[in-house]
């Protein structure tokens, strides 16, 4: 699949902005769900880890510990 179109990025940015305003427990659960998706195939690519770190920083939530271990 080609890289997302600019319109798709706008939707992603809007959703990310909404999630940044959610309660801490919601942000933690969303980040944990993202981490499980990223790690589902047993490998974590550099791009996946960079995206997880960016989302984690936006949410003000640490990257789930199992994901940092899996990426080493």
PDB file of C-alpha atoms in Angstrom:
ATOM      1  CA  UNK A   1       0.000   0.000   0.000  1.00  0.00           C
ATOM      2  CA  UNK A   2       1.381   3.455  -0.824  1.00  0.00           C
ATOM      3  CA  UNK A   3       2.179   5.976   1.873  1.00  0.00           C
ATOM      4  CA  UNK A   4      -0.925   7.628   3.318  1.00  0.00           C
ATOM      5  CA  UNK A   5      -2.352  10.584   1.455  1.00  0.00           C
ATOM      6  CA  UNK A   6      -2.287  14.018   3.137  1.00  0.00           C
ATOM      7  CA  UNK A   7      -6.013  13.708   3.858  1.00  0.00           C
ATOM      8  CA  UNK A   8      -5.365  10.537   5.869  1.00  0.00           C
ATOM      9  CA  UNK A   9      -2.676  12.345   7.866  1.00  0.00           C
ATOM     10  CA  UNK A  10      -5.174  15.073   8.749  1.00  0.00           C
ATOM     11  CA  UNK A  11      -7.536  12.452  10.129  1.00  0.00           C
ATOM     12  CA  UNK A  12      -4.704  10.875  12.096  1.00  0.00           C
ATOM     13  CA  UNK A  13      -3.591  14.249  13.482  1.00  0.00           C
ATOM     14  CA  UNK A  14      -7.150  15.085  14.537  1.00  0.00           C
ATOM     15  CA  UNK A  15      -7.607  11.714  16.241  1.00  0.00           C
ATOM     16  CA  UNK A  16      -4.225  12.024  17.958  1.00  0.00           C
ATOM     17  CA  UNK A  17      -5.179  15.504  19.174  1.00  0.00           C
ATOM     18  CA  UNK A  18      -8.444  14.181  20.573  1.00  0.00           C
ATOM     19  CA  UNK A  19      -6.635  11.350  22.330  1.00  0.00           C
ATOM     20  CA  UNK A  20      -4.101  13.776  23.823  1.00  0.00           C
ATOM     21  CA  UNK A  21      -7.042  15.446  25.573  1.00  0.00           C
ATOM     22  CA  UNK A  22      -8.395  12.150  26.924  1.00  0.00           C
ATOM     23  CA  UNK A  23      -7.868  11.050  30.522  1.00  0.00           C
ATOM     24  CA  UNK A  24      -4.564   9.422  31.462  1.00  0.00           C
ATOM     25  CA  UNK A  25      -6.091   5.919  31.817  1.00  0.00           C
ATOM     26  CA  UNK A  26      -7.547   6.178  28.303  1.00  0.00           C
ATOM     27  CA  UNK A  27      -4.216   7.331  26.839  1.00  0.00           C
ATOM     28  CA  UNK A  28      -2.417   4.480  28.637  1.00  0.00           C
ATOM     29  CA  UNK A  29      -4.866   1.888  27.278  1.00  0.00           C
ATOM     30  CA  UNK A  30      -4.631   3.255  23.739  1.00  0.00           C
ATOM     31  CA  UNK A  31      -0.822   3.230  23.836  1.00  0.00           C
ATOM     32  CA  UNK A  32      -0.820  -0.298  25.269  1.00  0.00           C
ATOM     33  CA  UNK A  33      -3.156  -1.425  22.468  1.00  0.00           C
ATOM     34  CA  UNK A  34      -0.852   0.198  19.881  1.00  0.00           C
ATOM     35  CA  UNK A  35       2.131  -1.583  21.415  1.00  0.00           C
ATOM     36  CA  UNK A  36       0.381  -4.948  21.238  1.00  0.00           C
ATOM     37  CA  UNK A  37      -0.406  -4.326  17.560  1.00  0.00           C
ATOM     38  CA  UNK A  38       3.196  -3.369  16.826  1.00  0.00           C
ATOM     39  CA  UNK A  39       4.585  -6.437  18.621  1.00  0.00           C
ATOM     40  CA  UNK A  40       1.987  -8.914  17.290  1.00  0.00           C
ATOM     41  CA  UNK A  41       4.292 -10.309  14.605  1.00  0.00           C
ATOM     42  CA  UNK A  42       7.141 -10.836  17.081  1.00  0.00           C
ATOM     43  CA  UNK A  43       9.335  -8.094  15.640  1.00  0.00           C
ATOM     44  CA  UNK A  44       9.436  -4.335  16.092  1.00  0.00           C
ATOM     45  CA  UNK A  45      10.872  -2.322  13.217  1.00  0.00           C
ATOM     46  CA  UNK A  46      12.736   0.924  13.713  1.00  0.00           C
ATOM     47  CA  UNK A  47       9.862   2.809  12.083  1.00  0.00           C
ATOM     48  CA  UNK A  48       7.310   1.168  14.381  1.00  0.00           C
ATOM     49  CA  UNK A  49       9.363   1.989  17.461  1.00  0.00           C
ATOM     50  CA  UNK A  50       9.860   5.605  16.344  1.00  0.00           C
ATOM     51  CA  UNK A  51       6.103   5.976  15.834  1.00  0.00           C
ATOM     52  CA  UNK A  52       5.427   4.452  19.258  1.00  0.00           C
ATOM     53  CA  UNK A  53       7.903   6.851  20.876  1.00  0.00           C
ATOM     54  CA  UNK A  54       6.290   9.826  19.111  1.00  0.00           C
ATOM     55  CA  UNK A  55       2.790   8.812  20.189  1.00  0.00           C
ATOM     56  CA  UNK A  56       4.063   8.083  23.698  1.00  0.00           C
ATOM     57  CA  UNK A  57       5.634  11.537  23.934  1.00  0.00           C
ATOM     58  CA  UNK A  58       2.445  13.166  22.622  1.00  0.00           C
ATOM     59  CA  UNK A  59       0.376  11.328  25.222  1.00  0.00           C
ATOM     60  CA  UNK A  60       2.820  11.974  28.068  1.00  0.00           C
ATOM     61  CA  UNK A  61       2.828   8.229  28.754  1.00  0.00           C
ATOM     62  CA  UNK A  62       5.948   6.021  28.835  1.00  0.00           C
ATOM     63  CA  UNK A  63       6.383   3.386  26.138  1.00  0.00           C
ATOM     64  CA  UNK A  64       5.071   0.069  27.520  1.00  0.00           C
ATOM     65  CA  UNK A  65       8.015  -1.838  29.061  1.00  0.00           C
ATOM     66  CA  UNK A  66       7.517  -5.021  27.043  1.00  0.00           C
ATOM     67  CA  UNK A  67       7.887  -3.021  23.843  1.00  0.00           C
ATOM     68  CA  UNK A  68      11.202  -1.442  24.850  1.00  0.00           C
ATOM     69  CA  UNK A  69      12.534  -4.908  25.734  1.00  0.00           C
ATOM     70  CA  UNK A  70      11.295  -6.391  22.439  1.00  0.00           C
ATOM     71  CA  UNK A  71      12.999  -3.651  20.408  1.00  0.00           C
ATOM     72  CA  UNK A  72      16.498  -4.311  21.771  1.00  0.00           C
TER      73      UNK A  72
END
